[in-house]
Structures are given as structure tokens and as C-alpha cells.
PDB file of C-alpha atoms and ligand atoms in Angstrom:
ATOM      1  CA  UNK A   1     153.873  16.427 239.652  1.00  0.00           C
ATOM      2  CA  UNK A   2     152.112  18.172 242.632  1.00  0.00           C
ATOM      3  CA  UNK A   3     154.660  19.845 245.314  1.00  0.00           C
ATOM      4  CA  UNK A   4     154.243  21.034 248.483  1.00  0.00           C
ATOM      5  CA  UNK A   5     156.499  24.034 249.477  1.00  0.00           C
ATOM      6  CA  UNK A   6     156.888  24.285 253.072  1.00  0.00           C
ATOM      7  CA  UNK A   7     158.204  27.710 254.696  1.00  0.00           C
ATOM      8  CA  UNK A   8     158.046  29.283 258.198  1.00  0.00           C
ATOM      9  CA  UNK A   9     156.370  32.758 258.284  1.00  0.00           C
ATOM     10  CA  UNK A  10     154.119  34.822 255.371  1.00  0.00           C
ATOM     11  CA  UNK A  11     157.219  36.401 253.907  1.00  0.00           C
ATOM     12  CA  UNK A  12     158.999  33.207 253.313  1.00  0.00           C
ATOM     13  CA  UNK A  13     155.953  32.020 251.501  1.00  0.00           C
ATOM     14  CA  UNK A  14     155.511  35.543 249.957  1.00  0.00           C
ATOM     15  CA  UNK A  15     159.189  35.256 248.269  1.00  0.00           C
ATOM     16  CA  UNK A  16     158.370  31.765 246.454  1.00  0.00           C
ATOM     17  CA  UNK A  17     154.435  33.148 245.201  1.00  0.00           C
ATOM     18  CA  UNK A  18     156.501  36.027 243.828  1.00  0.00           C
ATOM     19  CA  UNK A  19     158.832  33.865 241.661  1.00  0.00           C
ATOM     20  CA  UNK A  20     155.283  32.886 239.811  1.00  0.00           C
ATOM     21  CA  UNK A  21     152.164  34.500 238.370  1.00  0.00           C
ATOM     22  CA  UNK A  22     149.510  33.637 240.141  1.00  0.00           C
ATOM     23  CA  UNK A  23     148.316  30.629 240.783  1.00  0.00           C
ATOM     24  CA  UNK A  24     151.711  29.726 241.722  1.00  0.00           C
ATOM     25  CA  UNK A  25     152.400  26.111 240.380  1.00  0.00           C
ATOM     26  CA  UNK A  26     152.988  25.000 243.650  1.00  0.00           C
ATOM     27  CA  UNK A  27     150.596  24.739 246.762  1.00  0.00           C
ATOM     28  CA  UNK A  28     152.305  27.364 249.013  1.00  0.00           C
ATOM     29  CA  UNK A  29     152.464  25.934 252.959  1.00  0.00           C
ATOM     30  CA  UNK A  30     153.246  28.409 256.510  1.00  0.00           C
ATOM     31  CA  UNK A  31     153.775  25.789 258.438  1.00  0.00           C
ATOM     32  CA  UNK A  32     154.988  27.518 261.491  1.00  0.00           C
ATOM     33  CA  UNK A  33     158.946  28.361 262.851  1.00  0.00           C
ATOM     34  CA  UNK A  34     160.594  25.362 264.674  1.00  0.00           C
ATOM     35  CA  UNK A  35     160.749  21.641 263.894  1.00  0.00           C
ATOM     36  CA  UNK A  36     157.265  20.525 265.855  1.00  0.00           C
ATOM     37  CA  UNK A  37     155.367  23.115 263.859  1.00  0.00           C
ATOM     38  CA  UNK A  38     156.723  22.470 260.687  1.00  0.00           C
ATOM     39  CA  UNK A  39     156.061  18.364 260.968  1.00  0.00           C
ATOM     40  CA  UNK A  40     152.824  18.991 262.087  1.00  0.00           C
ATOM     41  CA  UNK A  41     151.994  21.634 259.795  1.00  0.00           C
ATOM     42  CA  UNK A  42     153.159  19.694 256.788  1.00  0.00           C
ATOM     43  CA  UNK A  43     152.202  15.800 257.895  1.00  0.00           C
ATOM     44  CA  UNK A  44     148.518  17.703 258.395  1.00  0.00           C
ATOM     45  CA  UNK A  45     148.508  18.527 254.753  1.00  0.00           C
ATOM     46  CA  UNK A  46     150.145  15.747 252.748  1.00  0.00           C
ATOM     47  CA  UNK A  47     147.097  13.223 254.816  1.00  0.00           C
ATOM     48  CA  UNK A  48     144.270  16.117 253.868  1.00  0.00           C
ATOM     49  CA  UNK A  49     145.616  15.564 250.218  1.00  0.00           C
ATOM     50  CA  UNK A  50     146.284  11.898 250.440  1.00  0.00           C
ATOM     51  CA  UNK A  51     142.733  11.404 251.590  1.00  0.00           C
ATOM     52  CA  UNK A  52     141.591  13.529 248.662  1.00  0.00           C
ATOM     53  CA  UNK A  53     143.065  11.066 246.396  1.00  0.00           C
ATOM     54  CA  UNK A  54     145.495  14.087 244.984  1.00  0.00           C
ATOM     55  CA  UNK A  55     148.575  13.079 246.746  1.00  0.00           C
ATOM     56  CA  UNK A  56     151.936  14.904 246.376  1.00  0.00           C
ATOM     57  CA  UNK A  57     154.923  13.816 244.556  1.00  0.00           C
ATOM     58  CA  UNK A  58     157.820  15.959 246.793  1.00  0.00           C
ATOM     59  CA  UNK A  59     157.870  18.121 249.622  1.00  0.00           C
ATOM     60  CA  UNK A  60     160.555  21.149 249.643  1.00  0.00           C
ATOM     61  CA  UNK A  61     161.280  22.896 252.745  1.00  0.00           C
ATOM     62  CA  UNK A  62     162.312  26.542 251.499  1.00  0.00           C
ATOM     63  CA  UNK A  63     163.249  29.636 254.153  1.00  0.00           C
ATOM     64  CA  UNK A  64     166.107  31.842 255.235  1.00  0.00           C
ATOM     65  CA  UNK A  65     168.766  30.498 256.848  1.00  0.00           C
ATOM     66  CA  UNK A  66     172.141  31.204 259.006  1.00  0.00           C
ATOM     67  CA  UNK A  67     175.010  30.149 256.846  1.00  0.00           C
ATOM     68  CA  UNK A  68     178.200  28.992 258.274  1.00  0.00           C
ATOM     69  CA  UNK A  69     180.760  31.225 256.975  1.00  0.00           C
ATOM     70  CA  UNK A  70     183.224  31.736 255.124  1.00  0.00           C
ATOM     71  CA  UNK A  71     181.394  28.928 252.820  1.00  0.00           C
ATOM     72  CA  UNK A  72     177.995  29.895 252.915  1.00  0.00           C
ATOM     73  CA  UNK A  73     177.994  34.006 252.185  1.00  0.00           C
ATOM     74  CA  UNK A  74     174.931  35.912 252.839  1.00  0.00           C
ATOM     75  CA  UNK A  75     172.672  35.536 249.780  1.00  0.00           C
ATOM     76  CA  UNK A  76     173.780  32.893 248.636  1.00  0.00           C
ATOM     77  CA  UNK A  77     171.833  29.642 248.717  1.00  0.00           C
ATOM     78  CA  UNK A  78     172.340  26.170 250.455  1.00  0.00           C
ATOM     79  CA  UNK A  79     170.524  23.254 249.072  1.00  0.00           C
ATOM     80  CA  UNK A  80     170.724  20.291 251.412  1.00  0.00           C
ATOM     81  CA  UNK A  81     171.896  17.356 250.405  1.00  0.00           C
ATOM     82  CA  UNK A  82     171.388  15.842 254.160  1.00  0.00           C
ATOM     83  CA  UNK A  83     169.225  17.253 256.412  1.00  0.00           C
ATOM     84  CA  UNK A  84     169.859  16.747 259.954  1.00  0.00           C
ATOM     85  CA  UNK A  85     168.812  17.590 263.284  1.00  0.00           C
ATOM     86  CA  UNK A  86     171.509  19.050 265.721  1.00  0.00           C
ATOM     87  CA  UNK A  87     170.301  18.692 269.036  1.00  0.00           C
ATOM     88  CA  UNK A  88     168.087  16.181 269.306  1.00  0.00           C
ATOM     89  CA  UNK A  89     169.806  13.228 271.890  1.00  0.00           C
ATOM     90  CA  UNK A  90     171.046  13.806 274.770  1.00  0.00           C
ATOM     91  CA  UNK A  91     174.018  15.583 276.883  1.00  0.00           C
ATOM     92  CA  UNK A  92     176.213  13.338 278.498  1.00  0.00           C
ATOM     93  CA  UNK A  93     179.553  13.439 280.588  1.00  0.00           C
ATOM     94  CA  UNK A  94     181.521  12.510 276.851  1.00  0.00           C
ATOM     95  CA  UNK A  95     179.414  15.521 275.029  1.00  0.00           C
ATOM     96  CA  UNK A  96     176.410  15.503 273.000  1.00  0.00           C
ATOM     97  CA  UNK A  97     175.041  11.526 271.676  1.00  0.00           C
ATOM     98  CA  UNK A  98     172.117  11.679 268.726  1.00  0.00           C
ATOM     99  CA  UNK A  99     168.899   9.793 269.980  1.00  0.00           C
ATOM    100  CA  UNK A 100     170.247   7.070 267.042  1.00  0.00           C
ATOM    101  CA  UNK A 101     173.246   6.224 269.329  1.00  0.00           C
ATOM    102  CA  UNK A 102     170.670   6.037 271.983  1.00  0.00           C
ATOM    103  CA  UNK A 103     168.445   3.401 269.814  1.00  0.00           C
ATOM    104  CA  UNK A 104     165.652   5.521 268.905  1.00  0.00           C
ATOM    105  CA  UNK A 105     164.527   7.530 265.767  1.00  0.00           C
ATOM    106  CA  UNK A 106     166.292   8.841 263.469  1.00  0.00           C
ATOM    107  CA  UNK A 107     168.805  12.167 263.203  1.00  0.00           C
ATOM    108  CA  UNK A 108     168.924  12.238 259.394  1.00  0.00           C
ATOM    109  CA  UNK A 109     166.640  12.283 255.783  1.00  0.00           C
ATOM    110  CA  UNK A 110     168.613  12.543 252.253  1.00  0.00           C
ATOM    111  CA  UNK A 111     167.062  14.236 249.635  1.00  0.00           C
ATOM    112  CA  UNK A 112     167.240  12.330 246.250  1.00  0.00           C
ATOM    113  CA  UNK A 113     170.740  12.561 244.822  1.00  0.00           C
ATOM    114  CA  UNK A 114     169.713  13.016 241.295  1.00  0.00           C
ATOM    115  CA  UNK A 115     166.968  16.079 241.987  1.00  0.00           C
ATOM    116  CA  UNK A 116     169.673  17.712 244.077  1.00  0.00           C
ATOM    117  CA  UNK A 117     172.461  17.841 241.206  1.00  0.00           C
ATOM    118  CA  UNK A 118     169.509  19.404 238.888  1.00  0.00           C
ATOM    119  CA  UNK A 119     168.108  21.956 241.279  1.00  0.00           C
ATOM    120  CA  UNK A 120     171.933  23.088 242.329  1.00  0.00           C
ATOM    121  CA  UNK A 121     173.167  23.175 238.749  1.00  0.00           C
ATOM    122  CA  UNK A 122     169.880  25.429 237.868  1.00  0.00           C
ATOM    123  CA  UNK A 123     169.951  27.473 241.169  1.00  0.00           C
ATOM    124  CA  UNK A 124     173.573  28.008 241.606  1.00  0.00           C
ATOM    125  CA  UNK A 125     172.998  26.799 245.080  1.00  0.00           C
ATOM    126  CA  UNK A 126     175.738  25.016 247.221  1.00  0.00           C
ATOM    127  CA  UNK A 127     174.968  21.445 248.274  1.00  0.00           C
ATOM    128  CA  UNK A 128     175.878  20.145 251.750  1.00  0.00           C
ATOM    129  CA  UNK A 129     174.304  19.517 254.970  1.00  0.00           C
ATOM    130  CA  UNK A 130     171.635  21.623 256.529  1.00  0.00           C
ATOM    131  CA  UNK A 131     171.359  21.853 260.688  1.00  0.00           C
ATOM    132  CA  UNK A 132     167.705  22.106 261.819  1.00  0.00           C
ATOM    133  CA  UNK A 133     168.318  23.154 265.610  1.00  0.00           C
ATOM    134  CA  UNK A 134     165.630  24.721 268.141  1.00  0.00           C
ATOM    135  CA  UNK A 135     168.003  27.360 269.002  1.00  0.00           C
ATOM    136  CA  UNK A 136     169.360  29.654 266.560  1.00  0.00           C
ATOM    137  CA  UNK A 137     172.701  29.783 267.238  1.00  0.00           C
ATOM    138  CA  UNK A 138     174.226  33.045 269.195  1.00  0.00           C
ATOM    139  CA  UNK A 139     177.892  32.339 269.606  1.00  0.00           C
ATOM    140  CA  UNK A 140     181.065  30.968 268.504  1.00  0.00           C
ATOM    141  CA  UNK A 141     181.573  28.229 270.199  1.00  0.00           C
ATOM    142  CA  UNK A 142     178.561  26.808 269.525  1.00  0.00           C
ATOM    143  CA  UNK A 143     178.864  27.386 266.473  1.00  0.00           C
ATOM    144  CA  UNK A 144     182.353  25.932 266.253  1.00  0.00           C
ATOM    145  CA  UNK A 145     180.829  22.687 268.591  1.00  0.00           C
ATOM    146  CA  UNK A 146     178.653  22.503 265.389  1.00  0.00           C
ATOM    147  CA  UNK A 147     181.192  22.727 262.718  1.00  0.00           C
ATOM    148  CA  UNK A 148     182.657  20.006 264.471  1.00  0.00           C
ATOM    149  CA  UNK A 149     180.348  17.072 265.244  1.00  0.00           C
ATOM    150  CA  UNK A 150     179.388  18.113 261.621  1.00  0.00           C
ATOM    151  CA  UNK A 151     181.758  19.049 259.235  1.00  0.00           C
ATOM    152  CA  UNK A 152     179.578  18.952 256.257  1.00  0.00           C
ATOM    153  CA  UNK A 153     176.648  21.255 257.515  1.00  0.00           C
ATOM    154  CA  UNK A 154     176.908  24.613 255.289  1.00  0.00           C
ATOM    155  CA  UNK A 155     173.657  26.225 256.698  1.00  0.00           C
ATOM    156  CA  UNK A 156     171.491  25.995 259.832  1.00  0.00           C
ATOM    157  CA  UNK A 157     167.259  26.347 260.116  1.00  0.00           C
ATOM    158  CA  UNK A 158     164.533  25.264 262.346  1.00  0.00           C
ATOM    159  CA  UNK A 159     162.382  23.239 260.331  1.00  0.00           C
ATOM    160  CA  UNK A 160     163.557  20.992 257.700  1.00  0.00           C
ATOM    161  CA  UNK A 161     164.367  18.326 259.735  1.00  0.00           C
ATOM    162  CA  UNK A 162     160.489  17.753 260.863  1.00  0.00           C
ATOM    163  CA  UNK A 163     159.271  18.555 257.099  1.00  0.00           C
ATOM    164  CA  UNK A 164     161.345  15.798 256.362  1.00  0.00           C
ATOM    165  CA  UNK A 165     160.015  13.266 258.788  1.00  0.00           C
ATOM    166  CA  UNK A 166     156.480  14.123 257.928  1.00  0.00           C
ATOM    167  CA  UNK A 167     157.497  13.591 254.198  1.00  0.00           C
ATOM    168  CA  UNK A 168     158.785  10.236 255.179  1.00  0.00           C
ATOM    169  CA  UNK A 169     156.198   9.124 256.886  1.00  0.00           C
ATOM    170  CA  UNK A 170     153.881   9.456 253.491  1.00  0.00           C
ATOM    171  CA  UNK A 171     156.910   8.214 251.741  1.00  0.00           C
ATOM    172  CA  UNK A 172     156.859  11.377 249.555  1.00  0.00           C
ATOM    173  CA  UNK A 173     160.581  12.738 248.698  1.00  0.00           C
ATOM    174  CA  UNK A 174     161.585  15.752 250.228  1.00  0.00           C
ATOM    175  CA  UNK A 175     164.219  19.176 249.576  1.00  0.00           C
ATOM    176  CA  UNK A 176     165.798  22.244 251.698  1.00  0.00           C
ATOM    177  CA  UNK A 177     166.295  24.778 250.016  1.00  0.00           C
ATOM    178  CA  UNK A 178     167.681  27.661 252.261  1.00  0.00           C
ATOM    179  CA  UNK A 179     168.945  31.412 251.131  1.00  0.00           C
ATOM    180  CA  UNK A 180     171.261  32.740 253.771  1.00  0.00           C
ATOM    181  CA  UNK A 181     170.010  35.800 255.743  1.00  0.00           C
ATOM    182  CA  UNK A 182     172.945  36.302 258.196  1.00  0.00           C
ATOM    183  CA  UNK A 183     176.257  34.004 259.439  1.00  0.00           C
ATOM    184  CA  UNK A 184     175.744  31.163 262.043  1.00  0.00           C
ATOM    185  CA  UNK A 185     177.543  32.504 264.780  1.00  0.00           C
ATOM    186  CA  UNK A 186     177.293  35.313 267.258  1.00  0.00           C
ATOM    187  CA  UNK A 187     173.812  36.892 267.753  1.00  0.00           C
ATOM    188  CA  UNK A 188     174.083  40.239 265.421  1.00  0.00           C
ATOM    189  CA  UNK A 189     170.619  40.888 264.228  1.00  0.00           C
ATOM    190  CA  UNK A 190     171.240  44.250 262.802  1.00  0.00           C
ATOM    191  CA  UNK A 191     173.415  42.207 260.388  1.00  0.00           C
ATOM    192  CA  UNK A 192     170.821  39.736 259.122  1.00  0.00           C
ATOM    193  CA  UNK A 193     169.965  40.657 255.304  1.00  0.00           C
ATOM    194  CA  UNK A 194     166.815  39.473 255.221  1.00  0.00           C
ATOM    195  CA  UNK A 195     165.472  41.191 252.029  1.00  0.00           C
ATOM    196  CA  UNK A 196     168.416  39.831 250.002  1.00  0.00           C
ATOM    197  CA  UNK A 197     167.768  36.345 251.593  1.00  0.00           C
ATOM    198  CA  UNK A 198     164.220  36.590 250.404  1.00  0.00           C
ATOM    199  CA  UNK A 199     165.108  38.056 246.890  1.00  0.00           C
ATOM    200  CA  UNK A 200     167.667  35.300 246.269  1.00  0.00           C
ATOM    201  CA  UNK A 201     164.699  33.089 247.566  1.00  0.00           C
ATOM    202  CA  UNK A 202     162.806  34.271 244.894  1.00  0.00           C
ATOM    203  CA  UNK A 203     165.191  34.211 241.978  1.00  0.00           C
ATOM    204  CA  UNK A 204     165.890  30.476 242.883  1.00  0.00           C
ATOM    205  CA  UNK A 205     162.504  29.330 242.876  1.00  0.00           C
ATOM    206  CA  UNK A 206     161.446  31.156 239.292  1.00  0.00           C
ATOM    207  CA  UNK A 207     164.103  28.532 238.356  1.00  0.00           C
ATOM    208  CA  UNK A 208     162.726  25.570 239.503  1.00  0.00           C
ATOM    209  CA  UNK A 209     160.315  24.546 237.372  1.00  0.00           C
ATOM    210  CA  UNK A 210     161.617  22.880 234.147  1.00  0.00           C
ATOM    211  CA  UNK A 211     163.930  20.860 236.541  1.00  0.00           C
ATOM    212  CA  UNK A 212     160.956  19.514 239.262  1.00  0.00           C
ATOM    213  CA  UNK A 213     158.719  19.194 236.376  1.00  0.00           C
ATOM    214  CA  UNK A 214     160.493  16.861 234.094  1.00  0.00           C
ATOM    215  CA  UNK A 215     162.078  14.919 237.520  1.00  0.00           C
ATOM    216  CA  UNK A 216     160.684  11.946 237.947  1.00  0.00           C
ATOM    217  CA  UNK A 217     160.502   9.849 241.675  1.00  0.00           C
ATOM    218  CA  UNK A 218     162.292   6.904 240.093  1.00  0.00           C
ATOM    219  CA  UNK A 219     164.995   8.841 238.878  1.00  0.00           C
ATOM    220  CA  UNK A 220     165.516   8.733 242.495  1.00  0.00           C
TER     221      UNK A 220
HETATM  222  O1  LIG B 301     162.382  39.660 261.205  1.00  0.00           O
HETATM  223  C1  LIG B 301     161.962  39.227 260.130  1.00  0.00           C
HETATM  224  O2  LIG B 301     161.573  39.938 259.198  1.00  0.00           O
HETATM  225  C2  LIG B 301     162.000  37.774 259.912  1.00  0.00           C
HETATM  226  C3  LIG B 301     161.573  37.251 258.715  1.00  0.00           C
HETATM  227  C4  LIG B 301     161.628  35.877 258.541  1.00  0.00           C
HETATM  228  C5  LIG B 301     162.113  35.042 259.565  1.00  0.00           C
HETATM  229  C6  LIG B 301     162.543  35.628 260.750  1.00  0.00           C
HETATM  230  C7  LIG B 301     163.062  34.856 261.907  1.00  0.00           C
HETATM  231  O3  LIG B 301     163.864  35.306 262.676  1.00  0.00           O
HETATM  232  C8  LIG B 301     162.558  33.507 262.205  1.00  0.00           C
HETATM  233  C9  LIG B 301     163.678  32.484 262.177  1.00  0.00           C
HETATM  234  C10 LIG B 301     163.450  31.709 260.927  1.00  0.00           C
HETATM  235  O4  LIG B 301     164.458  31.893 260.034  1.00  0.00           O
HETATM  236  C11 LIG B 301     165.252  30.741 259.899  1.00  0.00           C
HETATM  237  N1  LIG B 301     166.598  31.158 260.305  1.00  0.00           N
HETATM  238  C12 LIG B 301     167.211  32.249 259.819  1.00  0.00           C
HETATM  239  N2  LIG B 301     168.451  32.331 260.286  1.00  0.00           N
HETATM  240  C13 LIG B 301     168.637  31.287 261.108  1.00  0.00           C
HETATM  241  C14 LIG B 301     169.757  30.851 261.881  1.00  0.00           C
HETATM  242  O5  LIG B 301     170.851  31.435 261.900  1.00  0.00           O
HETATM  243  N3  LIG B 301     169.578  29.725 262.613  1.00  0.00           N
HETATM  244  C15 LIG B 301     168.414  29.043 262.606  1.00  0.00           C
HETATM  245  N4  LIG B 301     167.338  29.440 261.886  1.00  0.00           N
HETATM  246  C16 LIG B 301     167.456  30.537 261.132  1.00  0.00           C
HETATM  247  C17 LIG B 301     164.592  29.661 260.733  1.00  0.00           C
HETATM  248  O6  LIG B 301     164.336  28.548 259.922  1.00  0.00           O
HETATM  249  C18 LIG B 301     163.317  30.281 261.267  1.00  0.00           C
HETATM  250  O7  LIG B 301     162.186  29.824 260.571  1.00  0.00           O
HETATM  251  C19 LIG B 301     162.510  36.974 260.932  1.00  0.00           C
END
């Protein structure tokens, strides 16, 4: 099984090597904060290993994360079981319409149902859906706009949703995995735990690999 594990910035990647000894048993990708990067970042290496004739079997998408509260504490973790993107589509007189409604694209990937039960029952993480947005939300009320057009979504980031479409495009599965640095909500950074986000990040993925490794794609 070879698996790609996507994050944002150094110390996101720094948590997962830390859950291993080194080599990790994963190849370890900064792919860059924000959707674009992230797609481009990871699409970039599942074709380099593709073409290399050592293609991989799943992409995760792993980071810190806002969690909507009260069901998503800080700490804890959020494993998506839908991973959508919030805001792309466009603003209309009627509110905010998903490119989908528009004809185009897509808005949405699942992760296999089957991996997600194993990696949540190992973890401890809560399943639901996880936001990708541009904009980290700073308010309330868009925060409550959220809750609302999606009342599944426990956590919010800024990159699984393009991880996801460059894992589709290969036709190579794909997780989130998020551990929640601060609440979704109004902009408090003095209140984002980052370190515990990080160190639950770790814990989580020094888990993970009796369940990915005996998980097959057909189990699917
Ligand atoms: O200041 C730091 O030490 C630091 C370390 C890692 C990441 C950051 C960021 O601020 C970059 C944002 C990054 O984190 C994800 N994230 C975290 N909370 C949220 C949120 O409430 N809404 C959306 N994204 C969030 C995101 O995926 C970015 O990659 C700072």
C-alpha cells in the first residue's frame, strides 16, 4: 500500500513524521495552504509517481482545522466522511448556489465508507463533513450561514477539497483527517491551540497503520 499524506505547512508534516521512526511509512507531502496549492501540489506528485510505475493506493489530506463547536472541541479530531467545498458557485439575489446547481464541476468527494469506520474507531476521531473554504472563517454569522447550508460539516480547512480532486482525477481514494486547533467562528487567534492540534495530530497518525495497511481499495 503506498500513501501519500498531504498537509499545508512544515509543522503539519512535522506532527505526522513524528508519529513514526524514520523513514516514516508514508511519503510525507507540503503541498501548500489553500485549495489551488494543495491540488496542484498533490496532482504534481501522484503523475511523478504514476509515471514511475510506483503509483499510490490513497491520498490523506491531514492538518489543523477550525472545528464547529460545541461538536468538534479543540483537540479533538474530525475525520471526513464528505469533503466539500463551501464557497465555490456563485452569489445570487436567493443566496449562495454551488457551481453543481450551475452545471459545472463538482462541490463534493466521499472518502470510502469502510476505511472511514476503521480509521475513526482506531483514532477516536468524529466522522462528518469537512468545509474546505478560501477564507477562514472570522465571525458568527458566517459561521452560522455555514452551519446552515450544511448541517453535517463538523470542521472547516483550506485544502482537502482540491487534494481530493487531484486524487480523483488518478482515481486513487482519498481521506481528511483534521485535529482541531481553534472554533470556527469569530477571529480569536490568541485562542487557537495549535500545539495540542498538532500533538493530537500526532497521536492519531501513530495509529494508523495496522488499519491502512491491512485496507484494501476493494473493500471500498
Ligand atoms: O501559526 C502557526 O503556527 C500555524 C501553524 C499551522 C497553520 C497555521 C495557519 O494559520 C494556516 C491555516 C491552515 O490551518 C488550517 N486551518 C486551521 N484552522 C482553520 C479554520 O478555522 N478555518 C480554515 N482553515 C483552518 C487550514 O487548512 C490552513 O492550512 C498557522
Amino acid at each position: 500500500m503506498r500513501i501519500l499524506v498531504a498537509t499545508a505547512v512544515p509543522v503539519e508534516r512535522d506532527a505526522v513524521a513524528s508519529a513514526f521512526a524514520q523513514p516514516a511509512p508514508y511519503d510525507l507531502l507540503v503541498a501548500g495552504v489553500g485549495p489551488a496549492a494543495a491540488a496542484a501540489s498533490t496532482a504534481t506528485a501522484l503523475t511523478t509517481a504514476a509515471l514511475a510505475g510506483t503509483p499510490y493506493d490513497l491520498v490523506v489530506s491531514a492538518g489543523i482545522g477550525g472545528g464547529f463547536q460545541p461538536e468538534a472541541p479543540l483537540g479533538s479530531l474530525v475525520l471526513a466522511d464528505e469533503i466539500v467545498v463551501a464557497d465555490l458557485g456563485a452569489e445570487t439575489a436567493d443566496g449562495f448556489v454551488p457551481v453543481t446547481e450551475l452545471g459545472f464541476g463538482s462541490v463534493s468527494h466521499r472518502p470510502p465508507k469502510s476505511l472511514v469506520r476503521e480509521v475513526a474507531a482506531v483514532t477516536g476521531a468524529r466522522t462528518g463533513t469537512v468545509l474546505t473554504v478560501n477564507t477562514v472563517t472570522g465571525s458568527a454569522g458566517r459561521a452560522a450561514e455555514l452551519r446552515r447550508r450544511h448541517p453535517g460539516a463538523l470542521a472547516e480547512a483550506m485544502e482537502g477539497f482540491g487534494v481530493a480532486e487531484a486524487a480523483a482525477a488518478h482515481g486513487v481514494p482519498v481521506l481528511e483527517l483534521r485535529a482541531v486547533s481553534n472554533p470556527v467562528g469569530p477571529r480569536d487567534r490568541a485562542a487557537w491551540r495549535i500545539g495540542d492540534a498538532l500533538a493530537a495530530l500526532t497521536e492519531a497518525f501513530g495509529k494508523l497503520p495496522p488499519v491502512l495497511e491491512s485496507w484494501y481499495p476493494h473493500d471500498r
